[in-house]
Each structure stands twice: as C-alpha cells, then as structure tokens.
Coordinates of C-alpha atoms and ligand atoms in Angstrom, one line a residue:
M1 CA -88.8 86.4 27.4
S2 CA -90.2 84.6 30.5
H3 CA -90.1 85.9 34.0
I4 CA -88.6 83.3 36.3
V5 CA -88.3 83.6 40.1
V6 CA -85.6 81.6 41.8
V7 CA -86.4 81.0 45.5
G8 CA -83.2 80.5 47.4
P9 CA -79.8 81.9 46.4
G10 CA -77.8 78.8 47.3
A11 CA -75.3 77.1 45.1
L12 CA -77.9 75.8 42.7
G13 CA -79.9 79.1 42.9
I14 CA -76.8 81.0 41.7
L15 CA -76.1 78.4 38.9
F16 CA -79.7 78.6 37.5
S17 CA -80.1 82.4 38.0
V18 CA -76.8 83.2 36.2
R19 CA -77.3 80.8 33.3
L20 CA -81.0 81.7 32.8
S21 CA -80.2 85.4 32.9
K22 CA -77.4 84.9 30.3
A23 CA -79.8 83.0 28.1
G24 CA -82.0 86.2 28.0
Q25 CA -84.7 85.3 30.6
R26 CA -85.9 87.9 33.2
V27 CA -84.7 86.4 36.5
S28 CA -85.8 87.6 40.0
I29 CA -84.6 86.0 43.2
F30 CA -86.4 85.8 46.5
D31 CA -84.2 85.8 49.6
Y32 CA -85.6 86.0 53.1
R33 CA -82.3 87.6 54.4
P34 CA -82.3 91.4 53.9
D35 CA -78.5 91.8 54.5
R36 CA -77.7 89.1 51.9
A37 CA -80.3 90.5 49.4
E38 CA -78.7 93.9 49.7
Y39 CA -75.3 92.4 49.1
L40 CA -76.4 90.4 46.0
N41 CA -78.1 93.5 44.5
E42 CA -75.0 95.6 45.0
F43 CA -72.4 93.1 43.8
G44 CA -74.3 90.7 41.4
L45 CA -73.8 87.0 41.1
K46 CA -70.7 85.2 39.9
L47 CA -70.7 81.7 38.5
L48 CA -67.3 79.9 37.9
E49 CA -67.6 77.7 34.9
G50 CA -64.1 76.0 34.7
Q51 CA -61.7 78.9 34.2
E52 CA -64.5 81.3 33.1
E53 CA -66.3 83.8 35.3
V54 CA -69.9 84.5 34.4
W55 CA -71.6 87.4 36.0
A56 CA -75.3 88.3 36.2
N57 CA -77.4 90.9 38.0
P58 CA -80.9 89.5 38.7
V59 CA -82.9 91.6 41.1
V60 CA -83.1 90.1 44.6
F61 CA -86.3 90.8 46.6
V62 CA -86.9 90.3 50.3
D63 CA -90.6 91.4 50.1
P64 CA -92.4 88.8 47.9
T65 CA -95.3 91.2 47.2
E66 CA -92.9 93.4 45.2
I67 CA -92.2 90.7 42.7
D68 CA -94.3 90.8 39.4
A69 CA -96.3 87.6 38.9
P70 CA -93.8 85.2 37.2
D71 CA -94.3 82.6 34.5
F72 CA -92.2 80.1 36.4
V73 CA -90.8 79.7 40.0
M74 CA -87.9 77.4 40.8
V75 CA -87.9 76.3 44.4
L76 CA -84.2 75.7 45.3
V77 CA -84.3 76.0 49.1
K78 CA -83.3 72.9 51.2
A79 CA -86.3 70.5 51.5
H80 CA -86.7 71.2 55.2
Q81 CA -86.9 75.0 54.5
T82 CA -90.0 74.5 52.2
E83 CA -92.5 75.1 55.0
G84 CA -90.8 78.4 55.7
V85 CA -91.4 79.7 52.1
V86 CA -95.1 78.7 51.8
R87 CA -96.4 82.2 52.7
E88 CA -94.0 83.9 50.3
L89 CA -94.9 81.5 47.5
K90 CA -98.5 82.3 48.0
A91 CA -97.6 86.0 47.6
I92 CA -95.4 85.4 44.5
C93 CA -97.4 83.0 42.4
S94 CA -100.5 83.7 40.3
E95 CA -102.9 81.0 38.9
Q96 CA -100.7 80.9 35.8
T97 CA -97.4 80.4 37.5
L98 CA -95.8 77.0 37.2
V99 CA -93.7 76.0 40.2
V100 CA -90.8 73.6 39.8
S101 CA -89.0 72.1 42.8
L102 CA -85.5 70.6 42.3
Q103 CA -85.2 69.8 45.9
N104 CA -83.6 66.6 47.4
G105 CA -85.7 63.7 48.7
I106 CA -89.4 63.2 48.8
G107 CA -91.9 65.3 50.7
A108 CA -91.3 68.9 49.6
G109 CA -94.1 68.6 46.9
E110 CA -96.7 67.9 49.5
I111 CA -95.7 71.1 51.4
L112 CA -95.8 73.1 48.2
K113 CA -99.5 72.2 47.9
K114 CA -100.2 74.5 50.8
A115 CA -99.1 77.4 48.6
V116 CA -99.9 76.5 45.0
D117 CA -102.6 74.6 43.2
E118 CA -101.3 71.0 42.7
K119 CA -101.7 71.1 38.9
N120 CA -99.1 73.9 38.8
I121 CA -96.5 71.9 40.8
F122 CA -93.6 70.1 39.1
L123 CA -90.9 68.1 40.8
G124 CA -87.5 67.1 39.5
T125 CA -84.0 65.9 40.0
T126 CA -80.9 67.3 38.6
T127 CA -77.4 65.9 38.5
H128 CA -75.8 69.3 38.2
G129 CA -73.5 70.0 41.1
A130 CA -72.5 73.4 42.4
N131 CA -70.5 74.5 45.4
K132 CA -71.1 77.8 47.1
I133 CA -68.0 79.9 47.6
S134 CA -69.5 83.0 49.1
W135 CA -72.8 84.7 49.3
N136 CA -72.7 85.7 45.7
Q137 CA -70.4 83.2 44.1
A138 CA -70.7 79.5 43.2
R139 CA -68.6 77.0 41.2
H140 CA -70.3 74.7 38.7
A141 CA -69.0 71.4 39.8
G142 CA -70.5 68.9 37.3
A143 CA -73.1 68.6 34.6
G144 CA -75.7 66.0 33.9
P145 CA -79.4 65.5 33.0
T146 CA -82.3 67.2 34.7
V147 CA -85.7 65.5 34.7
L148 CA -89.0 67.1 35.6
G149 CA -92.5 65.8 36.0
P150 CA -95.9 66.8 37.5
L151 CA -96.6 66.3 41.2
M152 CA -99.6 64.1 40.3
P153 CA -98.5 61.7 37.5
Q154 CA -100.3 62.5 34.2
E155 CA -100.9 60.9 30.9
R156 CA -100.0 63.9 28.9
L157 CA -97.7 66.8 29.6
S158 CA -98.8 70.4 29.2
E159 CA -97.3 73.0 26.8
R160 CA -96.2 75.1 29.7
I161 CA -93.8 72.4 31.0
D162 CA -92.6 71.8 27.5
R163 CA -91.8 75.6 27.3
F164 CA -89.9 75.5 30.6
V165 CA -87.9 72.4 29.4
Q166 CA -87.0 74.4 26.3
I167 CA -86.0 77.4 28.4
L168 CA -83.7 75.2 30.6
C169 CA -82.2 73.5 27.5
D170 CA -81.5 76.9 25.9
A171 CA -79.7 77.9 29.1
G172 CA -77.4 74.9 28.8
F173 CA -79.2 72.4 31.0
E174 CA -79.9 69.1 29.3
T175 CA -83.6 68.6 30.5
K176 CA -86.6 66.4 29.7
A177 CA -90.1 66.1 31.2
V178 CA -91.7 62.8 32.0
C179 CA -95.3 61.9 32.9
D180 CA -94.3 60.1 36.1
I181 CA -91.3 61.6 38.0
Y182 CA -91.5 59.3 41.1
P183 CA -89.2 56.5 39.8
H184 CA -86.6 59.2 39.2
L185 CA -87.1 60.8 42.6
W186 CA -86.9 57.5 44.5
K187 CA -83.8 56.4 42.5
K188 CA -82.1 59.7 43.5
L189 CA -83.3 59.2 47.1
L190 CA -81.7 55.8 47.2
I191 CA -78.4 57.4 46.2
N192 CA -78.9 60.0 48.9
I193 CA -79.8 57.6 51.7
A194 CA -76.7 55.4 50.9
I195 CA -74.4 58.4 51.0
N196 CA -75.6 61.4 53.0
P197 CA -76.3 60.1 56.5
L198 CA -73.2 57.9 56.4
T199 CA -70.9 60.7 55.4
A200 CA -72.6 63.0 58.0
L201 CA -72.0 60.5 60.8
T202 CA -68.5 59.5 59.8
G203 CA -67.1 62.7 58.4
L204 CA -66.0 60.8 55.3
K205 CA -66.0 62.2 51.7
N206 CA -68.3 60.3 49.3
G207 CA -65.6 58.2 47.7
M208 CA -64.2 57.1 51.0
L209 CA -67.4 55.3 51.9
L210 CA -66.2 52.6 49.4
E211 CA -62.9 52.1 51.3
H212 CA -64.2 50.7 54.6
V213 CA -66.0 47.4 55.2
Q214 CA -68.2 49.0 57.8
T215 CA -69.5 51.8 55.7
L216 CA -69.9 49.4 52.7
R217 CA -72.0 47.1 54.9
L218 CA -74.1 49.9 56.2
Q219 CA -74.8 51.2 52.6
E220 CA -75.9 47.7 51.6
M221 CA -78.2 47.4 54.7
V222 CA -79.9 50.7 54.3
L223 CA -80.3 50.3 50.5
K224 CA -81.7 46.7 50.8
E225 CA -84.3 47.8 53.3
A226 CA -85.4 50.8 51.4
F227 CA -85.5 48.8 48.2
T228 CA -87.8 46.2 49.9
V229 CA -90.1 49.0 51.2
L230 CA -90.4 50.6 47.8
C231 CA -91.1 47.3 46.0
A232 CA -93.7 46.4 48.7
S233 CA -95.4 49.7 48.1
G234 CA -95.5 49.3 44.3
V235 CA -92.8 51.8 43.3
D236 CA -91.2 50.7 40.0
L237 CA -87.6 51.8 40.1
G238 CA -86.8 50.1 36.8
M239 CA -83.8 48.3 38.3
D240 CA -83.1 45.5 40.8
L241 CA -81.2 45.8 44.1
D242 CA -77.8 44.9 42.4
G243 CA -78.5 47.7 39.9
C244 CA -79.2 50.2 42.8
M245 CA -76.0 49.2 44.6
A246 CA -74.0 49.5 41.4
L247 CA -75.5 53.0 40.9
V248 CA -74.5 54.1 44.4
K249 CA -71.0 52.8 43.8
Q250 CA -70.8 54.7 40.6
V251 CA -72.0 58.0 42.2
C252 CA -69.6 57.5 45.1
E253 CA -66.7 57.2 42.6
A254 CA -67.9 60.0 40.4
T255 CA -68.3 62.4 43.4
G256 CA -65.4 60.9 45.3
E257 CA -64.0 64.2 46.5
N258 CA -67.4 65.7 47.4
V259 CA -68.3 66.6 50.9
S260 CA -72.0 65.6 50.7
S261 CA -74.7 68.2 51.3
M262 CA -75.6 66.5 54.6
L263 CA -72.0 66.5 55.9
Q264 CA -71.7 70.2 54.9
D265 CA -74.9 70.9 56.9
R266 CA -73.6 69.0 59.9
L267 CA -70.2 70.7 59.8
N268 CA -72.0 74.1 59.7
C269 CA -74.4 73.1 62.5
R270 CA -77.4 73.5 60.2
E271 CA -80.6 71.4 60.0
T272 CA -80.4 68.5 57.5
E273 CA -82.7 67.0 54.9
I274 CA -82.9 63.6 56.7
D275 CA -86.7 63.7 57.1
F276 CA -87.0 63.9 53.3
M277 CA -84.5 61.0 52.8
T278 CA -84.5 58.0 55.2
G279 CA -87.5 59.7 56.9
A280 CA -89.4 59.4 53.6
V281 CA -88.6 55.7 53.4
L282 CA -89.8 55.4 57.0
N283 CA -93.1 57.1 56.1
K284 CA -93.6 54.8 53.1
A285 CA -93.0 51.8 55.3
R286 CA -95.5 53.0 57.9
E287 CA -98.1 53.6 55.2
I288 CA -98.0 50.0 54.3
G289 CA -97.6 48.7 57.8
I290 CA -94.0 47.4 57.7
E291 CA -90.9 48.2 59.8
A292 CA -87.8 49.9 58.4
P293 CA -85.4 49.8 61.4
I294 CA -82.2 50.7 59.6
N295 CA -83.8 53.8 58.0
E296 CA -85.4 54.6 61.3
M297 CA -82.0 54.4 63.0
F298 CA -80.3 56.7 60.5
T299 CA -83.2 59.2 60.7
N300 CA -83.0 59.3 64.5
L301 CA -79.2 59.4 64.7
I302 CA -79.1 62.4 62.3
R303 CA -82.1 64.1 63.9
F304 CA -80.4 63.7 67.3
N305 CA -77.4 65.5 65.7
S306 CA -79.6 68.3 64.4
K307 CA -78.6 71.9 64.8
T308 CA -80.1 72.5 68.2
K309 CA -79.0 69.2 69.7
W310 CA -75.5 69.6 68.4
Q311 CA -75.2 73.2 69.7
Q312 CA -76.5 72.1 73.1
F313 CA -74.0 69.3 73.2
R314 CA -71.2 71.6 72.2
K315 CA -72.2 74.0 75.1
R316 CA -72.1 71.1 77.5
L317 CA -68.7 69.8 76.4
P318 CA -66.5 72.0 78.8
E319 CA -68.5 70.5 81.7
Y320 CA -67.0 67.0 81.0
P321 CA -63.9 66.1 82.9
D322 CA -60.8 66.2 80.8
N323 CA -60.3 62.5 80.8
A324 CA -63.8 61.9 79.4
L325 CA -63.0 63.7 76.2
Ligands
LIG401 O1 -76.6 65.6 48.5 C1 -75.5 65.4 47.9 O2 -74.5 65.7 48.4 C2 -75.6 64.8 46.5 O3 -76.9 64.6 46.2 C3 -74.8 63.5 46.3 C4 -75.2 62.8 45.0 C5 -74.9 62.6 47.5 C6 -73.3 63.9 46.0 O4 -72.7 64.5 47.0

C-alpha cells in the first residue's frame, strides 16, 4: 500500500481520493480551510459514478506537518493557487516523495520547483471530468486517458513513476507515462485557450461556441496565433493547425453541455487560470521576441474581470444612473 496525499479537495481531488482509497491505497488530503476539513472528516467523501454512490473516508489535514511523509503527492489545486501551497508542500514532501501535478495550463511546474526537487516533479493531463456538487460530493462526468511525464523531459522513465502509473490504472484511471509531456500539455492548452476565455466572456456553454460565427472566428484567431507561436519556438504538437481546430471542435461537441472551468470561476467571482493559458502563450511569444496580440487581448480581458475587479465593478453598479444599465 502506498501513501498518497491529495492537495486540494476540489472535484478532481474527490474523484482521485475516493477511487484511490477504494483501490486500497492510504489517502490523506491537505486542505487549507479548517471548517471544510472538519466537515470532510466528519461526513466523508461521496463520488457519484452514474447511478452508484461511492463513499470513502480519507483523513483530511489542515496542518501539513501532521501528515506522514507520503510516497506520492497529487497537486490538484487550481494553477493560480500553486504559489499558495508551496510552503505546505515543503512541509509534506520528503526527498523520496514524487509530486504529480494534473493542473491546467503551463506554468504550475515552475512554481512547484520552489517546494520540491525538480527530479521529483511530474506533470500531466487528464481527460477525466468531475463536477463538484457540495464540499464533500462530486459527480464523475466523463472518463478518458491520463498522461504523465517528468518536468524535465528524460530519455528513460524511473520505476517510481511506473509504480504510480500502475496505482492509477488499478484505481480505474487509464494512464501512461511519457518521456516528454510538453506536446500533451500544449495540446490541452490549445483546447483550453479556444474554449475557456471565450465561454467566460460570453457566458456560453462549450457546445454553443460552435453555433455563432463570431465565437467560431475568435476561436480560429486565438488558435492560429498560438499555433504560430508554438511552432516558432520549436514545440512539436504532432498535428497541423487544421488538426488542432478539428480537435477543439470535437471537444466542444463532446463537452457541449459543460460550463467551462473558467466560466464557473467567473460566475463565482473567483480568480481564473488565464495566466497559465493564454498568458502562457504570451510568455512563450515574449521569450522568442514575437507578438501575440490576440492571446494578450484575452489575457487582459479576463484579468480585468478577475475577482477583485469584478467585485469592485459590482459595488459601483448602483451608482450608475438607471438608464445607463
Ligand atoms: O477547463 C475546462 O473546463 C475543460 O478543460 C474543458 C476541456 C475546456 C471542458 O470544459
């Protein structure tokens, strides 16, 4: 039995914690909120798998120093919350702990380096979808492959990552490890930049982006620009621009009824992951000295609508004359 710490009891955190516990692993959860941790410890976690309810009772900790050194840590907080768990990760991890981030976008891995030796960091993408219903309940919304790879691409993979891949497979997650994860991360990021900011700005569900000429055109523009930036900086996506556009269309159709994670953040006045999505494309463009005005525009529009700005704006609303609304 391995000891796995899940950092962040969001929808994916509940999915992985419940399934790994049921597969016989020792799972602990780190949560920074004492009230939620107390609730989760009292009532346990519930995962809805179709009609079936699956319950598990992993121990939830607020104090990271109370957690026994784990074999593996799964970082499942939002990308922009990574900085906020650096201190806790330092306290949780030993030299032997392998840290796996399944966070959206590009950039969280660099932040994790502040807490953990880079040779112990693995990044990944998962196509599993889960929706949070309440503090301790989530619904498994869709299954698909999970791919993991080292932060620094390597020629050979270690036995430890092979062991973790096996643990995830045994818990029902179809998983593989690759020597270079970046083409997978960038491909997922292209899907996210063509869906998330547009849904957050328009309020549309994913599938509806395909129903309007304006949103279709904007998807095409943001993708084309990001594709050009990535090609110019030597990222091999293993597909051409038409392939990327077809992939985005396929994901919009497959997740047609989804409210994207960024639209959910926006509706709940939360910070978004934009800096790790179009912001990451912008960083890449700056590294090689080219402009990426469409990605820059989306980054700024969403940043402007960030939690604080949106709340300030809402506060100011009553001051507008009626006819200005
Ligand atoms: O962030 C999200 O919501 C998801 O990654 C995706 C694929 C856009 C589906 O909603």
